């Protein structure tokens, strides 16, 4: 058997990357001891993954001042999972670019108005191809209509294939942005009716009101997003299809300019700390409980982590598996699977 280790970012020298490297080297040196000896390692309990992207809150108004505007996530949900205090957008700090990094694992400078498809297939397309399930098993449910682009790619091998179902904006591309409260209702309706295994949700109000220069409603958007995440988690806990076997990831696509940058909180798009420093909260049956991770991770690490949890790998991804997430038992499963997963 031939093994390879791809180091995609020389800056990844934190404890998370070191742990990942040691696990792979140790696994190679033991000659895949677990599969050969027949020892059983329990499969991951996660069967469904829901990713929520809260669009454009600045860290200083969200997790940088807790409980503040995010009391549900900071005090009720964080103890149930893992919180990353140094999570970053290391690529292009715009909506479509940030969401493209989250879904494809590649930092791409993409048109921000919905006129360009991602250059690479998404984790949703990979999963639909792997499972052979219908489009209704994977969904994009977004307040911003322009994010329908995430369902497809310009890659000639993947274009127009294995596309997830979409529910974007008021009524699809070109129809305008939808209130986040309605997006939450649509998400719960779709999940109740179709029970999809992989769902990406976008709440847009913090970003939308910030661009409008409305500080009061920008803050209200952050507060409402916090409440919607809690309501979504309560739904997942109670629904028979999702209860005890669903992972929830809550992150952002970008932050906002620091006050020292021209335009300040109203805009975003550069490499200042305000635009890059975002957050990740992860809750699931295979994750640690109540952990706070200070090592730096990035948006492209999200699909790289989702893929092995669902039984495949994304060769294109620039990210790494976020091993700091997993409990000891789950980490053994990830370790055993990482080198054995087939390429797509």
GROMACS .gro file of N, CA and C in nm, residues 94-226:
model
  399
   94UNK      N    1  -1.530   3.801   0.106
   94UNK     CA    2  -1.659   3.839   0.050
   94UNK      C    3  -1.755   3.721   0.064
   95UNK      N    4  -1.884   3.747   0.048
   95UNK     CA    5  -1.986   3.644   0.071
   95UNK      C    6  -1.967   3.522  -0.016
   96UNK      N    7  -1.965   3.539  -0.147
   96UNK     CA    8  -1.959   3.422  -0.235
   96UNK      C    9  -1.825   3.348  -0.223
   97UNK      N   10  -1.718   3.423  -0.203
   97UNK     CA   11  -1.588   3.359  -0.185
   97UNK      C   12  -1.582   3.282  -0.054
   98UNK      N   13  -1.636   3.340   0.052
   98UNK     CA   14  -1.637   3.271   0.180
   98UNK      C   15  -1.719   3.144   0.176
   99UNK      N   16  -1.837   3.151   0.116
   99UNK     CA   17  -1.922   3.032   0.105
   99UNK      C   18  -1.860   2.928   0.013
  100UNK      N   19  -1.790   2.972  -0.090
  100UNK     CA   20  -1.722   2.878  -0.180
  100UNK      C   21  -1.612   2.804  -0.105
  101UNK      N   22  -1.538   2.873  -0.020
  101UNK     CA   23  -1.436   2.807   0.061
  101UNK      C   24  -1.499   2.703   0.154
  102UNK      N   25  -1.616   2.735   0.210
  102UNK     CA   26  -1.684   2.645   0.302
  102UNK      C   27  -1.734   2.520   0.231
  103UNK      N   28  -1.778   2.534   0.108
  103UNK     CA   29  -1.839   2.420   0.037
  103UNK      C   30  -1.741   2.342  -0.049
  104UNK      N   31  -1.635   2.408  -0.102
  104UNK     CA   32  -1.542   2.338  -0.192
  104UNK      C   33  -1.406   2.311  -0.129
  105UNK      N   34  -1.372   2.384  -0.023
  105UNK     CA   35  -1.240   2.370   0.037
  105UNK      C   36  -1.130   2.441  -0.039
  106UNK      N   37  -1.168   2.533  -0.127
  106UNK     CA   38  -1.070   2.606  -0.209
  106UNK      C   39  -1.094   2.756  -0.193
  107UNK      N   40  -0.987   2.831  -0.176
  107UNK     CA   41  -0.996   2.977  -0.167
  107UNK      C   42  -0.998   3.033  -0.308
  108UNK      N   43  -1.113   3.074  -0.354
  108UNK     CA   44  -1.129   3.119  -0.492
  108UNK      C   45  -1.175   3.264  -0.497
  109UNK      N   46  -1.110   3.349  -0.578
  109UNK     CA   47  -1.159   3.485  -0.598
  109UNK      C   48  -1.275   3.484  -0.697
  110UNK      N   49  -1.396   3.472  -0.648
  110UNK     CA   50  -1.514   3.451  -0.731
  110UNK      C   51  -1.600   3.578  -0.734
  111UNK      N   52  -1.669   3.599  -0.844
  111UNK     CA   53  -1.761   3.712  -0.855
  111UNK      C   54  -1.859   3.711  -0.738
  112UNK      N   55  -1.881   3.828  -0.679
  112UNK     CA   56  -1.963   3.834  -0.558
  112UNK      C   57  -2.110   3.862  -0.585
  113UNK      N   58  -2.149   3.867  -0.711
  113UNK     CA   59  -2.288   3.901  -0.743
  113UNK      C   60  -2.366   3.784  -0.801
  114UNK      N   61  -2.309   3.665  -0.795
  114UNK     CA   62  -2.380   3.547  -0.841
  114UNK      C   63  -2.368   3.520  -0.988
  115UNK      N   64  -2.268   3.580  -1.055
  115UNK     CA   65  -2.252   3.562  -1.199
  115UNK      C   66  -2.148   3.456  -1.233
  116UNK      N   67  -2.088   3.392  -1.133
  116UNK     CA   68  -1.981   3.296  -1.157
  116UNK      C   69  -1.999   3.175  -1.067
  117UNK      N   70  -1.981   3.057  -1.124
  117UNK     CA   71  -1.989   2.933  -1.047
  117UNK      C   72  -1.854   2.902  -0.983
  118UNK      N   73  -1.853   2.828  -0.873
  118UNK     CA   74  -1.726   2.781  -0.818
  118UNK      C   75  -1.649   2.698  -0.920
  119UNK      N   76  -1.517   2.704  -0.912
  119UNK     CA   77  -1.433   2.629  -1.007
  119UNK      C   78  -1.422   2.482  -0.972
  120UNK      N   79  -1.465   2.447  -0.850
  120UNK     CA   80  -1.451   2.309  -0.805
  120UNK      C   81  -1.584   2.258  -0.751
  121UNK      N   82  -1.606   2.127  -0.755
  121UNK     CA   83  -1.730   2.071  -0.701
  121UNK      C   84  -1.737   2.087  -0.550
  122UNK      N   85  -1.859   2.091  -0.498
  122UNK     CA   86  -1.879   2.110  -0.355
  122UNK      C   87  -1.883   1.978  -0.281
  123UNK      N   88  -1.875   1.987  -0.150
  123UNK     CA   89  -1.886   1.868  -0.066
  123UNK      C   90  -2.023   1.804  -0.083
  124UNK      N   91  -2.124   1.882  -0.117
  124UNK     CA   92  -2.257   1.826  -0.142
  124UNK      C   93  -2.258   1.740  -0.267
  125UNK      N   94  -2.191   1.787  -0.373
  125UNK     CA   95  -2.183   1.709  -0.496
  125UNK      C   96  -2.103   1.580  -0.474
  126UNK      N   97  -1.992   1.591  -0.402
  126UNK     CA   98  -1.913   1.472  -0.371
  126UNK      C   99  -1.999   1.368  -0.298
  127UNK      N  100  -2.076   1.416  -0.202
  127UNK     CA  101  -2.155   1.323  -0.121
  127UNK      C  102  -2.267   1.259  -0.202
  128UNK      N  103  -2.334   1.337  -0.286
  128UNK     CA  104  -2.440   1.280  -0.369
  128UNK      C  105  -2.385   1.178  -0.467
  129UNK      N  106  -2.266   1.204  -0.520
  129UNK     CA  107  -2.205   1.106  -0.609
  129UNK      C  108  -2.170   0.979  -0.533
  130UNK      N  109  -2.114   0.995  -0.415
  130UNK     CA  110  -2.072   0.879  -0.337
  130UNK      C  111  -2.190   0.791  -0.297
  131UNK      N  112  -2.300   0.853  -0.258
  131UNK     CA  113  -2.413   0.777  -0.206
  131UNK      C  114  -2.514   0.735  -0.312
  132UNK      N  115  -2.518   0.808  -0.425
  132UNK     CA  116  -2.620   0.780  -0.526
  132UNK      C  117  -2.758   0.823  -0.484
  133UNK      N  118  -2.768   0.904  -0.379
  133UNK     CA  119  -2.898   0.950  -0.330
  133UNK      C  120  -2.954   1.061  -0.419
  134UNK      N  121  -3.085   1.085  -0.412
  134UNK     CA  122  -3.146   1.191  -0.492
  134UNK      C  123  -3.108   1.329  -0.442
  135UNK      N  124  -3.133   1.430  -0.524
  135UNK     CA  125  -3.096   1.567  -0.490
  135UNK      C  126  -3.161   1.614  -0.360
  136UNK      N  127  -3.276   1.559  -0.324
  136UNK     CA  128  -3.346   1.601  -0.203
  136UNK      C  129  -3.278   1.552  -0.075
  137UNK      N  130  -3.170   1.474  -0.088
  137UNK     CA  131  -3.095   1.430   0.030
  137UNK      C  132  -2.990   1.531   0.071
  138UNK      N  133  -2.968   1.635  -0.011
  138UNK     CA  134  -2.871   1.742   0.019
  138UNK      C  135  -2.932   1.875  -0.024
  139UNK      N  136  -2.924   1.976   0.063
  139UNK     CA  137  -2.993   2.103   0.036
  139UNK      C  138  -2.904   2.224   0.065
  140UNK      N  139  -2.923   2.327  -0.019
  140UNK     CA  140  -2.876   2.463   0.008
  140UNK      C  141  -3.000   2.547   0.038
  141UNK      N  142  -3.007   2.600   0.160
  141UNK     CA  143  -3.123   2.681   0.201
  141UNK      C  144  -3.067   2.814   0.248
  142UNK      N  145  -3.080   2.918   0.165
  142UNK     CA  146  -3.007   3.041   0.190
  142UNK      C  147  -3.096   3.165   0.180
  143UNK      N  148  -3.072   3.259   0.269
  143UNK     CA  149  -3.145   3.386   0.263
  143UNK      C  150  -3.104   3.467   0.141
  144UNK      N  151  -2.978   3.453   0.098
  144UNK     CA  152  -2.930   3.526  -0.019
  144UNK      C  153  -2.953   3.443  -0.145
  145UNK      N  154  -3.025   3.501  -0.239
  145UNK     CA  155  -3.059   3.428  -0.362
  145UNK      C  156  -2.935   3.395  -0.445
  146UNK      N  157  -2.833   3.479  -0.440
  146UNK     CA  158  -2.716   3.459  -0.525
  146UNK      C  159  -2.635   3.335  -0.487
  147UNK      N  160  -2.660   3.279  -0.370
  147UNK     CA  161  -2.583   3.162  -0.326
  147UNK      C  162  -2.632   3.032  -0.390
  148UNK      N  163  -2.725   3.040  -0.481
  148UNK     CA  164  -2.763   2.921  -0.559
  148UNK      C  165  -2.645   2.870  -0.641
  149UNK      N  166  -2.545   2.954  -0.664
  149UNK     CA  167  -2.427   2.913  -0.742
  149UNK      C  168  -2.354   2.797  -0.676
  150UNK      N  169  -2.371   2.780  -0.545
  150UNK     CA  170  -2.297   2.677  -0.472
  150UNK      C  171  -2.341   2.536  -0.509
  151UNK      N  172  -2.449   2.525  -0.582
  151UNK     CA  173  -2.501   2.393  -0.620
  151UNK      C  174  -2.431   2.336  -0.743
  152UNK      N  175  -2.349   2.417  -0.811
  152UNK     CA  176  -2.291   2.373  -0.938
  152UNK      C  177  -2.145   2.417  -0.945
  153UNK      N  178  -2.079   2.387  -1.056
  153UNK     CA  179  -1.937   2.418  -1.073
  153UNK      C  180  -1.903   2.433  -1.220
  154UNK      N  181  -1.792   2.499  -1.249
  154UNK     CA  182  -1.745   2.507  -1.387
  154UNK      C  183  -1.657   2.389  -1.424
  155UNK      N  184  -1.624   2.305  -1.328
  155UNK     CA  185  -1.544   2.184  -1.356
  155UNK      C  186  -1.620   2.097  -1.456
  156UNK      N  187  -1.559   2.071  -1.572
  156UNK     CA  188  -1.629   2.002  -1.680
  156UNK      C  189  -1.672   1.860  -1.644
  157UNK      N  190  -1.601   1.798  -1.552
  157UNK     CA  191  -1.636   1.661  -1.512
  157UNK      C  192  -1.758   1.659  -1.421
  158UNK      N  193  -1.775   1.765  -1.345
  158UNK     CA  194  -1.882   1.770  -1.244
  158UNK      C  195  -1.998   1.861  -1.282
  159UNK      N  196  -1.979   1.949  -1.378
  159UNK     CA  197  -2.080   2.051  -1.407
  159UNK      C  198  -2.215   1.987  -1.440
  160UNK      N  199  -2.320   2.041  -1.378
  160UNK     CA  200  -2.459   1.996  -1.398
  160UNK      C  201  -2.483   1.852  -1.352
  161UNK      N  202  -2.394   1.800  -1.268
  161UNK     CA  203  -2.410   1.664  -1.216
  161UNK      C  204  -2.413   1.666  -1.063
  162UNK      N  205  -2.485   1.573  -1.006
  162UNK     CA  206  -2.489   1.554  -0.861
  162UNK      C  207  -2.521   1.685  -0.787
  163UNK      N  208  -2.612   1.763  -0.841
  163UNK     CA  209  -2.645   1.891  -0.780
  163UNK      C  210  -2.746   1.875  -0.667
  164UNK      N  211  -2.721   1.942  -0.555
  164UNK     CA  212  -2.817   1.937  -0.445
  164UNK      C  213  -2.941   2.019  -0.476
  165UNK      N  214  -3.045   2.000  -0.398
  165UNK     CA  215  -3.164   2.083  -0.409
  165UNK      C  216  -3.134   2.221  -0.352
  166UNK      N  217  -3.203   2.322  -0.402
  166UNK     CA  218  -3.179   2.458  -0.356
  166UNK      C  219  -3.310   2.528  -0.318
  167UNK      N  220  -3.300   2.614  -0.218
  167UNK     CA  221  -3.409   2.701  -0.176
  167UNK      C  222  -3.344   2.832  -0.137
  168UNK      N  223  -3.326   2.921  -0.235
  168UNK     CA  224  -3.240   3.040  -0.217
  168UNK      C  225  -3.317   3.168  -0.242
  169UNK      N  226  -3.306   3.262  -0.148
  169UNK     CA  227  -3.370   3.391  -0.165
  169UNK      C  228  -3.522   3.381  -0.158
  170UNK      N  229  -3.587   3.483  -0.207
  170UNK     CA  230  -3.734   3.486  -0.203
  170UNK      C  231  -3.793   3.371  -0.283
  171UNK      N  232  -3.739   3.352  -0.405
  171UNK     CA  233  -3.790   3.243  -0.489
  171UNK      C  234  -3.688   3.207  -0.596
  172UNK      N  235  -3.563   3.189  -0.553
  172UNK     CA  236  -3.459   3.152  -0.648
  172UNK      C  237  -3.376   3.270  -0.693
  173UNK      N  238  -3.275   3.247  -0.777
  173UNK     CA  239  -3.183   3.353  -0.821
  173UNK      C  240  -3.257   3.468  -0.890
  174UNK      N  241  -3.216   3.590  -0.856
  174UNK     CA  242  -3.277   3.708  -0.916
  174UNK      C  243  -3.402   3.757  -0.846
  175UNK      N  244  -3.444   3.691  -0.739
  175UNK     CA  245  -3.568   3.730  -0.671
  175UNK      C  246  -3.544   3.809  -0.543
  176UNK      N  247  -3.419   3.828  -0.504
  176UNK     CA  248  -3.388   3.909  -0.388
  176UNK      C  249  -3.367   3.828  -0.261
  177UNK      N  250  -3.320   3.899  -0.158
  177UNK     CA  251  -3.290   3.835  -0.031
  177UNK      C  252  -3.418   3.809   0.048
  178UNK      N  253  -3.413   3.705   0.130
  178UNK     CA  254  -3.528   3.665   0.211
  178UNK      C  255  -3.497   3.688   0.359
  179UNK      N  256  -3.597   3.724   0.437
  179UNK     CA  257  -3.578   3.741   0.581
  179UNK      C  258  -3.530   3.609   0.642
  180UNK      N  259  -3.438   3.618   0.737
  180UNK     CA  260  -3.383   3.498   0.799
  180UNK      C  261  -3.487   3.417   0.872
  181UNK      N  262  -3.588   3.484   0.928
  181UNK     CA  263  -3.694   3.410   0.998
  181UNK      C  264  -3.766   3.316   0.901
  182UNK      N  265  -3.783   3.360   0.776
  182UNK     CA  266  -3.848   3.275   0.676
  182UNK      C  267  -3.754   3.163   0.630
  183UNK      N  268  -3.625   3.193   0.626
  183UNK     CA  269  -3.528   3.089   0.590
  183UNK      C  270  -3.527   2.979   0.696
  184UNK      N  271  -3.536   3.016   0.822
  184UNK     CA  272  -3.544   2.915   0.928
  184UNK      C  273  -3.669   2.830   0.912
  185UNK      N  274  -3.782   2.892   0.883
  185UNK     CA  275  -3.906   2.816   0.862
  185UNK      C  276  -3.892   2.721   0.744
  186UNK      N  277  -3.832   2.769   0.636
  186UNK     CA  278  -3.812   2.683   0.519
  186UNK      C  279  -3.719   2.566   0.552
  187UNK      N  280  -3.614   2.594   0.628
  187UNK     CA  281  -3.520   2.488   0.665
  187UNK      C  282  -3.590   2.379   0.745
  188UNK      N  283  -3.669   2.418   0.843
  188UNK     CA  284  -3.738   2.319   0.925
  188UNK      C  285  -3.844   2.245   0.844
  189UNK      N  286  -3.910   2.315   0.752
  189UNK     CA  287  -4.010   2.249   0.667
  189UNK      C  288  -3.944   2.145   0.577
  190UNK      N  289  -3.834   2.184   0.514
  190UNK     CA  290  -3.764   2.094   0.421
  190UNK      C  291  -3.706   1.974   0.496
  191UNK      N  292  -3.648   1.999   0.611
  191UNK     CA  293  -3.589   1.888   0.687
  191UNK      C  294  -3.696   1.794   0.742
  192UNK      N  295  -3.811   1.849   0.778
  192UNK     CA  296  -3.921   1.764   0.825
  192UNK      C  297  -3.977   1.678   0.712
  193UNK      N  298  -3.984   1.735   0.591
  193UNK     CA  299  -4.045   1.664   0.479
  193UNK      C  300  -3.950   1.567   0.411
  194UNK      N  301  -3.821   1.606   0.397
  194UNK     CA  302  -3.726   1.527   0.317
  194UNK      C  303  -3.619   1.455   0.398
  195UNK      N  304  -3.598   1.501   0.521
  195UNK     CA  305  -3.493   1.446   0.606
  195UNK      C  306  -3.359   1.435   0.532
  196UNK      N  307  -3.312   1.543   0.473
  196UNK     CA  308  -3.182   1.539   0.405
  196UNK      C  309  -3.069   1.512   0.505
  197UNK      N  310  -2.963   1.451   0.454
  197UNK     CA  311  -2.848   1.418   0.538
  197UNK      C  312  -2.744   1.528   0.544
  198UNK      N  313  -2.743   1.615   0.443
  198UNK     CA  314  -2.643   1.721   0.437
  198UNK      C  315  -2.712   1.851   0.399
  199UNK      N  316  -2.702   1.952   0.487
  199UNK     CA  317  -2.775   2.077   0.469
  199UNK      C  318  -2.682   2.195   0.497
  200UNK      N  319  -2.685   2.295   0.407
  200UNK     CA  320  -2.614   2.421   0.428
  200UNK      C  321  -2.717   2.533   0.435
  201UNK      N  322  -2.711   2.613   0.541
  201UNK     CA  323  -2.807   2.721   0.564
  201UNK      C  324  -2.732   2.853   0.577
  202UNK      N  325  -2.785   2.958   0.513
  202UNK     CA  326  -2.727   3.092   0.523
  202UNK      C  327  -2.827   3.188   0.585
  203UNK      N  328  -2.785   3.257   0.692
  203UNK     CA  329  -2.861   3.368   0.751
  203UNK      C  330  -2.787   3.497   0.716
  204UNK      N  331  -2.857   3.590   0.652
  204UNK     CA  332  -2.787   3.704   0.591
  204UNK      C  333  -2.801   3.836   0.664
  205UNK      N  334  -2.888   3.848   0.763
  205UNK     CA  335  -2.927   3.980   0.813
  205UNK      C  336  -2.814   4.064   0.874
  206UNK      N  337  -2.718   4.006   0.949
  206UNK     CA  338  -2.609   4.093   0.997
  206UNK      C  339  -2.536   4.164   0.884
  207UNK      N  340  -2.507   4.091   0.776
  207UNK     CA  341  -2.437   4.151   0.663
  207UNK      C  342  -2.525   4.250   0.588
  208UNK      N  343  -2.649   4.212   0.566
  208UNK     CA  344  -2.739   4.298   0.489
  208UNK      C  345  -2.762   4.433   0.555
  209UNK      N  346  -2.787   4.433   0.685
  209UNK     CA  347  -2.813   4.559   0.755
  209UNK      C  348  -2.686   4.640   0.776
  210UNK      N  349  -2.572   4.572   0.788
  210UNK     CA  350  -2.446   4.646   0.800
  210UNK      C  351  -2.419   4.724   0.671
  211UNK      N  352  -2.438   4.660   0.556
  211UNK     CA  353  -2.417   4.729   0.428
  211UNK      C  354  -2.513   4.847   0.412
  212UNK      N  355  -2.630   4.836   0.476
  212UNK     CA  356  -2.727   4.945   0.470
  212UNK      C  357  -2.692   5.056   0.569
  213UNK      N  358  -2.587   5.038   0.648
  213UNK     CA  359  -2.545   5.139   0.744
  213UNK      C  360  -2.635   5.148   0.866
  214UNK      N  361  -2.710   5.041   0.894
  214UNK     CA  362  -2.805   5.043   1.006
  214UNK      C  363  -2.744   4.964   1.123
  215UNK      N  364  -2.676   5.034   1.212
  215UNK     CA  365  -2.607   4.971   1.324
  215UNK      C  366  -2.703   4.894   1.415
  216UNK      N  367  -2.818   4.956   1.444
  216UNK     CA  368  -2.915   4.893   1.534
  216UNK      C  369  -2.964   4.760   1.477
  217UNK      N  370  -2.996   4.758   1.347
  217UNK     CA  371  -3.049   4.636   1.287
  217UNK      C  372  -2.937   4.535   1.258
  218UNK      N  373  -2.816   4.584   1.239
  218UNK     CA  374  -2.701   4.494   1.228
  218UNK      C  375  -2.685   4.414   1.357
  219UNK      N  376  -2.691   4.483   1.471
  219UNK     CA  377  -2.682   4.414   1.599
  219UNK      C  378  -2.803   4.323   1.621
  220UNK      N  379  -2.919   4.369   1.579
  220UNK     CA  380  -3.039   4.286   1.591
  220UNK      C  381  -3.026   4.160   1.507
  221UNK      N  382  -2.963   4.172   1.390
  221UNK     CA  383  -2.943   4.055   1.304
  221UNK      C  384  -2.855   3.951   1.370
  222UNK      N  385  -2.750   3.995   1.441
  222UNK     CA  386  -2.664   3.902   1.513
  222UNK      C  387  -2.743   3.832   1.623
  223UNK      N  388  -2.820   3.909   1.697
  223UNK     CA  389  -2.900   3.854   1.806
  223UNK      C  390  -3.003   3.754   1.754
  224UNK      N  391  -3.068   3.787   1.645
  224UNK     CA  392  -3.168   3.696   1.588
  224UNK      C  393  -3.103   3.569   1.535
  225UNK      N  394  -2.987   3.581   1.473
  225UNK     CA  395  -2.918   3.463   1.424
  225UNK      C  396  -2.886   3.368   1.538
  226UNK      N  397  -2.843   3.425   1.649
  226UNK     CA  398  -2.815   3.344   1.768
  226UNK      C  399  -2.939   3.268   1.812
   0.00000   0.00000   0.00000
